[in-house]
PDB file of C-alpha atoms in Angstrom:
ATOM      1  CA  MET W1211      82.427  86.419 112.200  1.00 46.00           C
ATOM      2  CA  ASP W1212      81.940  89.725 110.394  1.00 49.00           C
ATOM      3  CA  TYR W1213      78.222  90.630 110.217  1.00 48.00           C
ATOM      4  CA  LEU W1214      78.748  94.172 108.970  1.00 48.00           C
ATOM      5  CA  PRO W1215      77.885  93.153 105.366  1.00 46.00           C
ATOM      6  CA  VAL W1216      74.694  91.587 106.612  1.00 46.00           C
ATOM      7  CA  VAL W1217      73.633  94.754 108.434  1.00 47.00           C
ATOM      8  CA  LEU W1218      74.478  96.915 105.417  1.00 44.00           C
ATOM      9  CA  VAL W1219      72.586  94.780 102.950  1.00 44.00           C
ATOM     10  CA  LEU W1220      69.536  94.724 105.236  1.00 48.00           C
ATOM     11  CA  LEU W1221      69.447  98.537 105.153  1.00 42.00           C
ATOM     12  CA  GLY W1222      70.118  98.553 101.447  1.00 44.00           C
ATOM     13  CA  THR W1223      67.441  96.084 100.435  1.00 44.00           C
ATOM     14  CA  LEU W1224      64.838  97.976 102.448  1.00 45.00           C
ATOM     15  CA  SER W1225      65.591 101.109 100.502  1.00 37.00           C
ATOM     16  CA  SER W1226      65.789  99.202  97.222  1.00 41.00           C
ATOM     17  CA  CYS W1227      62.265  97.901  97.591  1.00 40.00           C
ATOM     18  CA  LEU W1228      61.036 101.452  97.106  1.00 37.00           C
ATOM     19  CA  ALA W1229      62.873 101.939  93.815  1.00 37.00           C
ATOM     20  CA  GLY W1230      61.256 100.553  90.677  1.00 37.00           C
ATOM     21  CA  ALA W1231      60.705  97.538  88.443  1.00 37.00           C
ATOM     22  CA  PRO W1232      63.343  94.787  88.726  1.00 39.00           C
ATOM     23  CA  ARG W1233      65.467  93.225  86.006  1.00 38.00           C
ATOM     24  CA  THR W1234      65.893  89.469  85.886  1.00 42.00           C
ATOM     25  CA  THR W1235      69.314  87.920  85.359  1.00 44.00           C
ATOM     26  CA  THR W1236      69.306  85.579  82.360  1.00 50.00           C
ATOM     27  CA  PRO W1237      71.911  83.944  80.101  1.00 58.00           C
ATOM     28  CA  THR W1238      73.441  86.317  77.571  1.00 51.00           C
ATOM     29  CA  THR W1239      71.729  85.547  74.269  1.00 51.00           C
ATOM     30  CA  THR W1240      73.046  86.611  70.868  1.00 45.00           C
ATOM     31  CA  PRO W1241      71.480  85.569  67.524  1.00 40.00           C
ATOM     32  CA  THR W1242      74.434  84.636  65.299  1.00 37.00           C
ATOM     33  CA  ASP W1243      75.679  82.144  62.759  1.00 35.00           C
ATOM     34  CA  GLU W1244      79.133  82.330  64.340  1.00 34.00           C
ATOM     35  CA  LEU W1245      79.139  79.680  67.050  1.00 35.00           C
ATOM     36  CA  SER W1246      82.761  80.018  68.139  1.00 38.00           C
ATOM     37  CA  PHE W1247      83.832  81.167  71.619  1.00 36.00           C
ATOM     38  CA  GLN W1248      85.356  84.325  70.183  1.00 35.00           C
ATOM     39  CA  ALA W1249      82.238  85.207  68.178  1.00 32.00           C
ATOM     40  CA  MET W1250      80.316  85.775  71.387  1.00 33.00           C
ATOM     41  CA  VAL W1251      82.334  88.973  71.986  1.00 31.00           C
ATOM     42  CA  ALA W1252      82.380  90.578  68.557  1.00 26.00           C
ATOM     43  CA  ALA W1253      81.799  94.060  69.990  1.00 23.00           C
ATOM     44  CA  PRO W1254      84.062  95.880  72.492  1.00 23.00           C
ATOM     45  CA  VAL W1255      83.141  95.502  76.145  1.00 27.00           C
ATOM     46  CA  ASN W1256      81.676  98.608  77.692  1.00 27.00           C
ATOM     47  CA  PHE W1257      83.619  99.251  80.881  1.00 25.00           C
ATOM     48  CA  SER W1258      82.118 102.075  82.917  1.00 26.00           C
ATOM     49  CA  SER W1259      81.776 103.380  86.430  1.00 24.00           C
ATOM     50  CA  GLU W1260      79.034 100.770  86.845  1.00 28.00           C
ATOM     51  CA  SER W1261      81.473  97.902  86.163  1.00 29.00           C
ATOM     52  CA  ARG W1262      79.671  94.582  86.646  1.00 36.00           C
ATOM     53  CA  ILE W1263      81.139  90.450  86.797  1.00 51.00           C
ATOM     54  CA  VAL W1264      79.796  93.597  88.591  1.00 54.00           C
ATOM     55  CA  GLY W1265      82.354  95.437  90.709  1.00 56.00           C
ATOM     56  CA  GLY W1266      84.892  92.705  90.010  1.00 72.00           C
ATOM     57  CA  GLN W1267      88.437  92.420  88.731  1.00 86.00           C
ATOM     58  CA  ALA W1268      90.238  90.369  86.140  1.00 89.00           C
ATOM     59  CA  ALA W1269      91.292  86.874  87.309  1.00 92.00           C
ATOM     60  CA  ASN W1270      94.862  85.667  87.059  1.00 92.00           C
ATOM     61  CA  PRO W1271      95.630  82.743  84.740  1.00 92.00           C
ATOM     62  CA  GLY W1272      94.769  79.501  86.556  1.00 93.00           C
ATOM     63  CA  GLN W1273      93.068  81.332  89.478  1.00 94.00           C
ATOM     64  CA  PHE W1274      89.767  79.494  88.766  1.00 95.00           C
ATOM     65  CA  PRO W1275      90.783  76.261  87.078  1.00 96.00           C
ATOM     66  CA  HIS W1276      87.322  74.761  87.679  1.00 97.00           C
ATOM     67  CA  GLN W1277      85.544  77.503  85.692  1.00 96.00           C
ATOM     68  CA  VAL W1278      84.338  76.758  82.192  1.00 96.00           C
ATOM     69  CA  ALA W1279      82.465  78.799  79.597  1.00 94.00           C
ATOM     70  CA  MET W1280      79.573  77.280  77.674  1.00 94.00           C
ATOM     71  CA  VAL W1281      78.122  78.330  74.307  1.00 92.00           C
ATOM     72  CA  VAL W1282      74.655  76.838  73.930  1.00 92.00           C
ATOM     73  CA  GLU W1283      73.031  76.621  70.501  1.00 92.00           C
ATOM     74  CA  ALA W1284      69.260  76.164  70.467  1.00 86.00           C
ATOM     75  CA  GLY W1285      66.338  76.403  68.055  1.00 81.00           C
ATOM     76  CA  GLU W1286      66.114  76.088  64.311  1.00 80.00           C
ATOM     77  CA  GLY W1287      65.978  78.485  61.354  1.00 75.00           C
ATOM     78  CA  ALA W1288      64.987  82.042  62.166  1.00 69.00           C
ATOM     79  CA  GLY W1289      64.545  81.053  65.813  1.00 71.00           C
ATOM     80  CA  ARG W1290      68.104  79.838  66.131  1.00 80.00           C
ATOM     81  CA  GLU W1291      70.109  81.535  68.887  1.00 80.00           C
ATOM     82  CA  THR W1292      73.232  81.051  70.917  1.00 84.00           C
ATOM     83  CA  SER W1293      73.567  81.863  74.574  1.00 86.00           C
ATOM     84  CA  PHE W1294      76.556  82.175  76.901  1.00 86.00           C
ATOM     85  CA  CYS W1295      76.767  80.611  80.343  1.00 92.00           C
ATOM     86  CA  GLY W1296      79.315  79.374  82.874  1.00 94.00           C
ATOM     87  CA  GLY W1297      79.822  76.073  84.587  1.00 97.00           C
ATOM     88  CA  SER W1298      82.082  74.199  87.031  1.00 98.00           C
ATOM     89  CA  ILE W1299      84.164  71.075  86.417  1.00 99.00           C
ATOM     90  CA  LEU W1300      83.245  68.124  88.649  1.00 98.00           C
ATOM     91  CA  THR W1301      85.210  65.367  86.853  1.00 98.00           C
ATOM     92  CA  GLU W1302      87.195  65.006  83.625  1.00 98.00           C
ATOM     93  CA  THR W1303      83.901  64.508  81.761  1.00 98.00           C
ATOM     94  CA  ILE W1304      81.175  66.173  83.830  1.00 98.00           C
ATOM     95  CA  VAL W1305      80.335  69.836  84.313  1.00 99.00           C
ATOM     96  CA  VAL W1306      77.598  71.296  86.514  1.00 99.00           C
ATOM     97  CA  THR W1307      75.669  74.409  85.450  1.00 98.00           C
ATOM     98  CA  ALA W1308      72.253  76.036  85.764  1.00 96.00           C
ATOM     99  CA  ALA W1309      69.168  74.364  84.303  1.00 96.00           C
ATOM    100  CA  HIS W1310      67.995  77.638  82.774  1.00 94.00           C
ATOM    101  CA  CYS W1311      71.167  77.646  80.628  1.00 93.00           C
ATOM    102  CA  ILE W1312      69.949  74.582  78.742  1.00 94.00           C
ATOM    103  CA  PRO W1313      66.581  75.104  77.035  1.00 89.00           C
ATOM    104  CA  SER W1314      64.569  72.087  75.902  1.00 85.00           C
ATOM    105  CA  GLU W1315      65.344  72.874  72.238  1.00 88.00           C
ATOM    106  CA  THR W1316      69.151  72.760  72.765  1.00 91.00           C
ATOM    107  CA  ARG W1317      70.991  71.300  69.763  1.00 91.00           C
ATOM    108  CA  LYS W1318      74.631  71.815  70.597  1.00 94.00           C
ATOM    109  CA  ILE W1319      76.755  72.839  73.620  1.00 96.00           C
ATOM    110  CA  THR W1320      80.434  73.702  73.401  1.00 96.00           C
ATOM    111  CA  VAL W1321      82.486  73.902  76.562  1.00 97.00           C
ATOM    112  CA  TYR W1322      85.732  75.906  76.937  1.00 95.00           C
ATOM    113  CA  ALA W1323      88.181  75.279  79.790  1.00 97.00           C
ATOM    114  CA  GLY W1324      91.656  76.362  80.748  1.00 96.00           C
ATOM    115  CA  ALA W1325      91.599  79.930  79.470  1.00 89.00           C
ATOM    116  CA  ASN W1326      90.966  83.321  81.073  1.00 90.00           C
ATOM    117  CA  SER W1327      90.401  85.089  77.815  1.00 85.00           C
ATOM    118  CA  ILE W1328      87.563  84.170  75.528  1.00 72.00           C
ATOM    119  CA  HIS W1329      89.901  84.822  72.622  1.00 74.00           C
ATOM    120  CA  ASP W1330      92.262  82.034  71.685  1.00 71.00           C
ATOM    121  CA  GLU W1331      94.844  80.954  74.287  1.00 82.00           C
ATOM    122  CA  PRO W1332      97.264  78.020  73.955  1.00 90.00           C
ATOM    123  CA  THR W1333      95.913  76.547  77.192  1.00 93.00           C
ATOM    124  CA  LYS W1334      92.260  76.542  76.038  1.00 94.00           C
ATOM    125  CA  GLN W1335      90.495  73.201  75.711  1.00 97.00           C
ATOM    126  CA  GLU W1336      87.375  73.080  73.522  1.00 96.00           C
ATOM    127  CA  LEU W1337      84.974  70.148  73.848  1.00 97.00           C
ATOM    128  CA  GLU W1338      81.399  69.382  72.825  1.00 97.00           C
ATOM    129  CA  VAL W1339      78.687  68.025  75.077  1.00 97.00           C
ATOM    130  CA  ASP W1340      77.434  64.479  74.456  1.00 96.00           C
ATOM    131  CA  SER W1341      74.412  64.557  76.721  1.00 96.00           C
ATOM    132  CA  PHE W1342      72.881  66.401  79.628  1.00 97.00           C
ATOM    133  CA  ILE W1343      70.402  66.028  82.448  1.00 97.00           C
ATOM    134  CA  VAL W1344      68.253  68.834  83.889  1.00 97.00           C
ATOM    135  CA  HIS W1345      66.653  68.634  87.320  1.00 97.00           C
ATOM    136  CA  GLY W1346      63.109  67.269  86.870  1.00 96.00           C
ATOM    137  CA  GLY W1347      61.696  69.808  89.282  1.00 96.00           C
ATOM    138  CA  PHE W1348      63.234  72.833  87.581  1.00 96.00           C
ATOM    139  CA  SER W1349      61.113  75.984  87.398  1.00 92.00           C
ATOM    140  CA  LYS W1350      61.953  79.627  87.125  1.00 86.00           C
ATOM    141  CA  TYR W1351      63.264  80.030  90.671  1.00 90.00           C
ATOM    142  CA  ARG W1352      63.615  76.415  91.855  1.00 95.00           C
ATOM    143  CA  ASN W1353      65.943  73.471  91.277  1.00 98.00           C
ATOM    144  CA  ASP W1354      68.074  75.440  88.820  1.00 97.00           C
ATOM    145  CA  ILE W1355      70.752  72.792  88.263  1.00 98.00           C
ATOM    146  CA  ALA W1356      71.916  70.624  85.378  1.00 98.00           C
ATOM    147  CA  LEU W1357      74.809  68.325  84.523  1.00 98.00           C
ATOM    148  CA  VAL W1358      76.509  67.918  81.112  1.00 98.00           C
ATOM    149  CA  LEU W1359      78.606  65.004  79.896  1.00 98.00           C
ATOM    150  CA  LEU W1360      81.501  65.905  77.567  1.00 98.00           C
ATOM    151  CA  ASN W1361      82.201  63.821  74.503  1.00 96.00           C
ATOM    152  CA  THR W1362      85.892  63.635  75.366  1.00 97.00           C
ATOM    153  CA  SER W1363      87.815  63.921  78.636  1.00 98.00           C
ATOM    154  CA  LEU W1364      89.325  67.176  79.789  1.00 98.00           C
ATOM    155  CA  GLN W1365      93.073  67.078  80.250  1.00 98.00           C
ATOM    156  CA  PHE W1366      93.676  68.153  83.876  1.00 98.00           C
ATOM    157  CA  ASN W1367      96.638  70.477  84.512  1.00 97.00           C
ATOM    158  CA  GLU W1368      97.285  73.662  86.503  1.00 94.00           C
ATOM    159  CA  ARG W1369      94.742  75.531  84.363  1.00 95.00           C
ATOM    160  CA  VAL W1370      92.040  72.822  84.285  1.00 97.00           C
ATOM    161  CA  GLN W1371      90.922  71.133  87.560  1.00 97.00           C
ATOM    162  CA  ALA W1372      87.798  69.855  89.258  1.00 97.00           C
ATOM    163  CA  ILE W1373      86.221  71.759  92.167  1.00 97.00           C
ATOM    164  CA  GLN W1374      85.291  70.066  95.426  1.00 96.00           C
ATOM    165  CA  LEU W1375      81.666  69.496  96.308  1.00 97.00           C
ATOM    166  CA  PRO W1376      80.616  70.593  99.804  1.00 95.00           C
ATOM    167  CA  PRO W1377      80.074  68.080 102.607  1.00 93.00           C
ATOM    168  CA  LYS W1378      76.460  67.213 103.427  1.00 87.00           C
ATOM    169  CA  ASP W1379      76.752  68.927 106.819  1.00 85.00           C
ATOM    170  CA  VAL W1380      78.287  72.139 105.478  1.00 84.00           C
ATOM    171  CA  GLY W1381      75.686  74.408 107.189  1.00 82.00           C
ATOM    172  CA  ALA W1382      74.448  77.794 106.083  1.00 79.00           C
ATOM    173  CA  LEU W1383      77.862  79.513 105.925  1.00 91.00           C
ATOM    174  CA  VAL W1384      76.265  82.816 106.922  1.00 94.00           C
ATOM    175  CA  GLY W1385      78.925  85.556 107.041  1.00 93.00           C
ATOM    176  CA  SER W1386      81.501  83.464 105.191  1.00 93.00           C
ATOM    177  CA  LYS W1387      83.504  85.085 102.435  1.00 94.00           C
ATOM    178  CA  VAL W1388      82.844  83.620  99.000  1.00 95.00           C
ATOM    179  CA  VAL W1389      83.784  84.413  95.434  1.00 94.00           C
ATOM    180  CA  MET W1390      81.725  84.701  92.216  1.00 91.00           C
ATOM    181  CA  SER W1391      83.414  84.364  88.824  1.00 92.00           C
ATOM    182  CA  GLY W1392      82.388  84.582  85.173  1.00 89.00           C
ATOM    183  CA  TRP W1393      82.567  86.303  81.805  1.00 85.00           C
ATOM    184  CA  GLY W1394      79.197  87.943  82.276  1.00 66.00           C
ATOM    185  CA  ARG W1395      78.336  91.467  81.225  1.00 58.00           C
ATOM    186  CA  THR W1396      80.218  94.170  83.092  1.00 52.00           C
ATOM    187  CA  THR W1397      77.250  96.553  82.730  1.00 50.00           C
ATOM    188  CA  THR W1398      73.531  95.833  82.546  1.00 49.00           C
ATOM    189  CA  HIS W1399      73.353  96.535  78.808  1.00 49.00           C
ATOM    190  CA  GLY W1400      77.018  95.952  77.916  1.00 51.00           C
ATOM    191  CA  ASP W1401      78.778  93.033  76.238  1.00 59.00           C
ATOM    192  CA  ILE W1402      80.187  90.014  78.048  1.00 64.00           C
ATOM    193  CA  SER W1403      83.672  90.466  79.424  1.00 72.00           C
ATOM    194  CA  PRO W1404      86.546  89.221  77.183  1.00 80.00           C
ATOM    195  CA  VAL W1405      88.389  88.043  80.301  1.00 87.00           C
ATOM    196  CA  LEU W1406      87.315  85.995  83.303  1.00 92.00           C
ATOM    197  CA  ARG W1407      86.425  88.274  86.235  1.00 89.00           C
ATOM    198  CA  TYR W1408      85.622  87.683  89.856  1.00 91.00           C
ATOM    199  CA  VAL W1409      84.280  89.459  92.911  1.00 89.00           C
ATOM    200  CA  GLU W1410      84.285  88.517  96.604  1.00 90.00           C
ATOM    201  CA  SER W1411      81.235  88.878  98.849  1.00 90.00           C
ATOM    202  CA  TYR W1412      79.568  87.451 101.946  1.00 92.00           C
ATOM    203  CA  VAL W1413      76.865  84.812 102.413  1.00 95.00           C
ATOM    204  CA  LEU W1414      73.651  86.343 103.762  1.00 94.00           C
ATOM    205  CA  PRO W1415      71.056  84.823 106.079  1.00 96.00           C
ATOM    206  CA  ASN W1416      68.066  83.682 103.988  1.00 95.00           C
ATOM    207  CA  PRO W1417      65.603  85.882 105.905  1.00 95.00           C
ATOM    208  CA  VAL W1418      67.632  88.936 104.892  1.00 93.00           C
ATOM    209  CA  CYS W1419      67.764  87.770 101.307  1.00 93.00           C
ATOM    210  CA  GLN W1420      64.017  87.161 101.349  1.00 94.00           C
ATOM    211  CA  LEU W1421      63.105  90.834 101.935  1.00 92.00           C
ATOM    212  CA  PRO W1422      63.402  92.227  98.384  1.00 87.00           C
ATOM    213  CA  TYR W1423      61.997  89.002  96.878  1.00 89.00           C
ATOM    214  CA  LEU W1424      59.021  88.876  99.268  1.00 91.00           C
ATOM    215  CA  LEU W1425      56.337  89.394  96.594  1.00 89.00           C
ATOM    216  CA  LEU W1426      58.158  87.337  93.963  1.00 87.00           C
ATOM    217  CA  MET W1427      59.160  83.995  95.433  1.00 91.00           C
ATOM    218  CA  GLN W1428      60.283  82.230  98.586  1.00 95.00           C
ATOM    219  CA  ILE W1429      63.966  81.894  99.437  1.00 96.00           C
ATOM    220  CA  ASP W1430      64.460  78.495 101.093  1.00 96.00           C
ATOM    221  CA  GLU W1431      67.174  75.975 101.935  1.00 95.00           C
ATOM    222  CA  SER W1432      67.733  75.215  98.252  1.00 96.00           C
ATOM    223  CA  HIS W1433      69.007  78.785  97.722  1.00 97.00           C
ATOM    224  CA  VAL W1434      72.047  80.698  98.926  1.00 96.00           C
ATOM    225  CA  CYS W1435      72.386  84.465  98.638  1.00 94.00           C
ATOM    226  CA  VAL W1436      75.267  86.887  98.892  1.00 91.00           C
ATOM    227  CA  SER W1437      75.514  90.606  99.467  1.00 86.00           C
ATOM    228  CA  GLY W1438      74.760  92.641  96.390  1.00 70.00           C
ATOM    229  CA  LEU W1439      76.064  95.912  97.838  1.00 60.00           C
ATOM    230  CA  PHE W1440      78.020  98.518  95.906  1.00 50.00           C
ATOM    231  CA  LYS W1441      77.223  97.010  92.517  1.00 54.00           C
ATOM    232  CA  LYS W1442      79.106  93.826  93.215  1.00 55.00           C
ATOM    233  CA  GLY W1443      77.571  90.665  91.931  1.00 50.00           C
ATOM    234  CA  THR W1444      76.649  88.599  88.886  1.00 49.00           C
ATOM    235  CA  CYS W1445      75.133  89.727  85.635  1.00 46.00           C
ATOM    236  CA  MET W1446      73.832  88.283  82.372  1.00 45.00           C
ATOM    237  CA  GLY W1447      76.320  85.710  81.038  1.00 45.00           C
ATOM    238  CA  ASP W1448      77.443  84.641  84.514  1.00 78.00           C
ATOM    239  CA  SER W1449      74.478  82.235  84.729  1.00 88.00           C
ATOM    240  CA  GLY W1450      75.485  78.666  85.659  1.00 94.00           C
ATOM    241  CA  GLY W1451      78.889  79.762  86.926  1.00 94.00           C
ATOM    242  CA  PRO W1452      80.305  79.032  90.342  1.00 96.00           C
ATOM    243  CA  LEU W1453      79.952  80.614  93.778  1.00 96.00           C
ATOM    244  CA  SER W1454      82.848  79.107  95.669  1.00 96.00           C
ATOM    245  CA  THR W1455      84.757  79.366  98.911  1.00 95.00           C
ATOM    246  CA  ILE W1456      88.061  81.212  99.008  1.00 84.00           C
ATOM    247  CA  LYS W1457      90.889  78.744  98.450  1.00 78.00           C
ATOM    248  CA  GLY W1458      92.185  77.258 101.711  1.00 71.00           C
ATOM    249  CA  LYS W1459      95.729  76.422 102.708  1.00 67.00           C
ATOM    250  CA  ASP W1460      95.458  73.198 100.666  1.00 73.00           C
ATOM    251  CA  GLY W1461      94.828  75.309  97.579  1.00 76.00           C
ATOM    252  CA  ASN W1462      91.378  73.872  97.046  1.00 86.00           C
ATOM    253  CA  ALA W1463      88.056  75.688  96.706  1.00 93.00           C
ATOM    254  CA  THR W1464      84.568  74.284  97.388  1.00 96.00           C
ATOM    255  CA  LEU W1465      81.514  74.823  95.194  1.00 98.00           C
ATOM    256  CA  VAL W1466      78.864  76.574  97.291  1.00 97.00           C
ATOM    257  CA  GLY W1467      76.382  77.666  94.680  1.00 97.00           C
ATOM    258  CA  ILE W1468      75.461  77.926  91.009  1.00 97.00           C
ATOM    259  CA  THR W1469      74.548  81.364  89.613  1.00 93.00           C
ATOM    260  CA  SER W1470      70.797  81.291  89.183  1.00 92.00           C
ATOM    261  CA  PHE W1471      69.009  84.686  89.236  1.00 86.00           C
ATOM    262  CA  GLY W1472      68.982  88.170  90.631  1.00 75.00           C
ATOM    263  CA  MET W1473      67.339  91.544  90.342  1.00 63.00           C
ATOM    264  CA  LYS W1474      68.938  94.941  90.062  1.00 53.00           C
ATOM    265  CA  TYR W1475      67.760  98.531  90.186  1.00 46.00           C
ATOM    266  CA  SER W1476      69.728 101.409  88.650  1.00 36.00           C
ATOM    267  CA  CYS W1477      70.852 102.639  92.055  1.00 33.00           C
ATOM    268  CA  LEU W1478      73.784 102.035  94.374  1.00 40.00           C
ATOM    269  CA  VAL W1479      72.365  98.971  96.129  1.00 49.00           C
ATOM    270  CA  SER W1480      71.597  95.741  94.240  1.00 64.00           C
ATOM    271  CA  TRP W1481      69.268  93.003  95.297  1.00 78.00           C
ATOM    272  CA  PRO W1482      71.220  90.020  96.587  1.00 86.00           C
ATOM    273  CA  PRO W1483      72.179  87.599  93.787  1.00 87.00           C
ATOM    274  CA  VAL W1484      70.590  84.178  94.327  1.00 92.00           C
ATOM    275  CA  PHE W1485      72.396  80.874  93.709  1.00 94.00           C
ATOM    276  CA  THR W1486      71.335  77.244  93.739  1.00 97.00           C
ATOM    277  CA  ARG W1487      72.702  75.840  96.995  1.00 97.00           C
ATOM    278  CA  VAL W1488      74.859  72.879  95.911  1.00 98.00           C
ATOM    279  CA  ALA W1489      74.748  71.180  99.302  1.00 97.00           C
ATOM    280  CA  SER W1490      71.002  70.737  98.910  1.00 97.00           C
ATOM    281  CA  PHE W1491      71.505  68.741  95.683  1.00 98.00           C
ATOM    282  CA  LEU W1492      74.325  66.386  96.499  1.00 98.00           C
ATOM    283  CA  GLY W1493      72.042  63.336  96.148  1.00 97.00           C
ATOM    284  CA  TRP W1494      70.698  64.581  92.822  1.00 98.00           C
ATOM    285  CA  ILE W1495      74.211  65.254  91.537  1.00 98.00           C
ATOM    286  CA  GLU W1496      75.393  61.764  92.462  1.00 97.00           C
ATOM    287  CA  ASP W1497      72.347  60.212  90.786  1.00 97.00           C
ATOM    288  CA  GLY W1498      72.688  62.396  87.699  1.00 97.00           C
ATOM    289  CA  MET W1499      76.366  61.600  87.305  1.00 97.00           C
ATOM    290  CA  GLU W1500      75.636  57.870  87.476  1.00 96.00           C
ATOM    291  CA  GLN W1501      72.914  58.245  84.811  1.00 96.00           C
ATOM    292  CA  LEU W1502      75.228  60.159  82.510  1.00 96.00           C
ATOM    293  CA  GLN W1503      77.999  57.596  83.007  1.00 92.00           C
ATOM    294  CA  GLY W1504      75.648  54.693  82.271  1.00 90.00           C
ATOM    295  CA  LYS W1505      75.769  53.334  85.770  1.00 82.00           C
ATOM    296  CA  ARG W1506      72.048  53.849  86.297  1.00 82.00           C
ATOM    297  CA  ARG W1507      68.999  53.862  84.053  1.00 81.00           C
ATOM    298  CA  PRO W1508      69.147  57.206  82.166  1.00 82.00           C
ATOM    299  CA  GLU W1509      65.639  58.364  82.869  1.00 83.00           C
ATOM    300  CA  GLY W1510      66.302  62.099  82.518  1.00 85.00           C
ATOM    301  CA  VAL W1511      69.247  62.084  80.118  1.00 92.00           C
ATOM    302  CA  LYS W1512      68.991  63.874  76.775  1.00 92.00           C
ATOM    303  CA  HIS W1513      71.506  63.168  74.048  1.00 91.00           C
ATOM    304  CA  LEU W1514      72.683  65.804  71.606  1.00 88.00           C
ATOM    305  CA  SER W1515      74.040  65.206  68.073  1.00 64.00           C
ATOM    306  CA  ARG W1516      75.458  61.711  67.623  1.00 53.00           C
ATOM    307  CA  SER W1517      77.628  62.810  64.708  1.00 42.00           C
ATOM    308  CA  THR W1518      80.639  62.434  67.043  1.00 42.00           C
ATOM    309  CA  THR W1519      81.347  59.332  69.063  1.00 42.00           C
ATOM    310  CA  ARG W1520      82.143  59.857  72.703  1.00 48.00           C
ATOM    311  CA  THR W1521      85.698  58.807  73.628  1.00 47.00           C
ATOM    312  CA  PRO W1522      87.215  58.264  77.090  1.00 47.00           C
TER     313      PRO W1522
END
């Protein structure tokens, strides 16, 4: 097991703590009356030497068939906004994302699957969300997980597939290589990427991850962190997207985490990005899926517009 990234990030986070005020990772939010997928990238993306995903590269078509993009519309009138997040396909009708991507005033969610570019592609599938459930214990840094139910079924093919959930006994995976993917901003103040991007990193021990967040919050078993060295990591717009294992010989990847939050200074070393550890929420995911599918009493389910009838 290669612990070099762990040693490097330990040194880096210690120096980062002396830098300055942190910046919180949030969904990319753009006030607009244009609610289409393409409208979220009206301006050119600012690619620079600080390329942020951060430090990543463009994904090949079908490389991350479980990845979806979500445009979330919330608020009314002058307070109306749209935000951009990611998500992961669990079944033909259910996507998992971050709770902070779905504010309480959400009115409409559109999900896009099967395309690397956020401009039109023949393989793109566009669906609306019928209902969603957010973890009841969600707070700024805790239980950042939600499920959405689509109003029609995704058509699975080589570009659109479900991702595997981890086994209950998956362990901490410290030192394991993982991959982050998303359309998030490539620079701190830039626009979201027009193409899906990804970056590989390593899982850190929680005590190492805790160092830079010591005065902010506690990193516990519900979190998983990766190395944020050399400006590699997630940024605004990647929220809710997957942290997954590298595909094995069987061609399958496993969902390790959900992009939740992170801090970054304007220096070489970033604070470790923090993800919701999926293995810690397997019971909640099972219960939430059953509620959305009507197999259990829908205590936490919120329905969106009923102007469209859900079809199988």
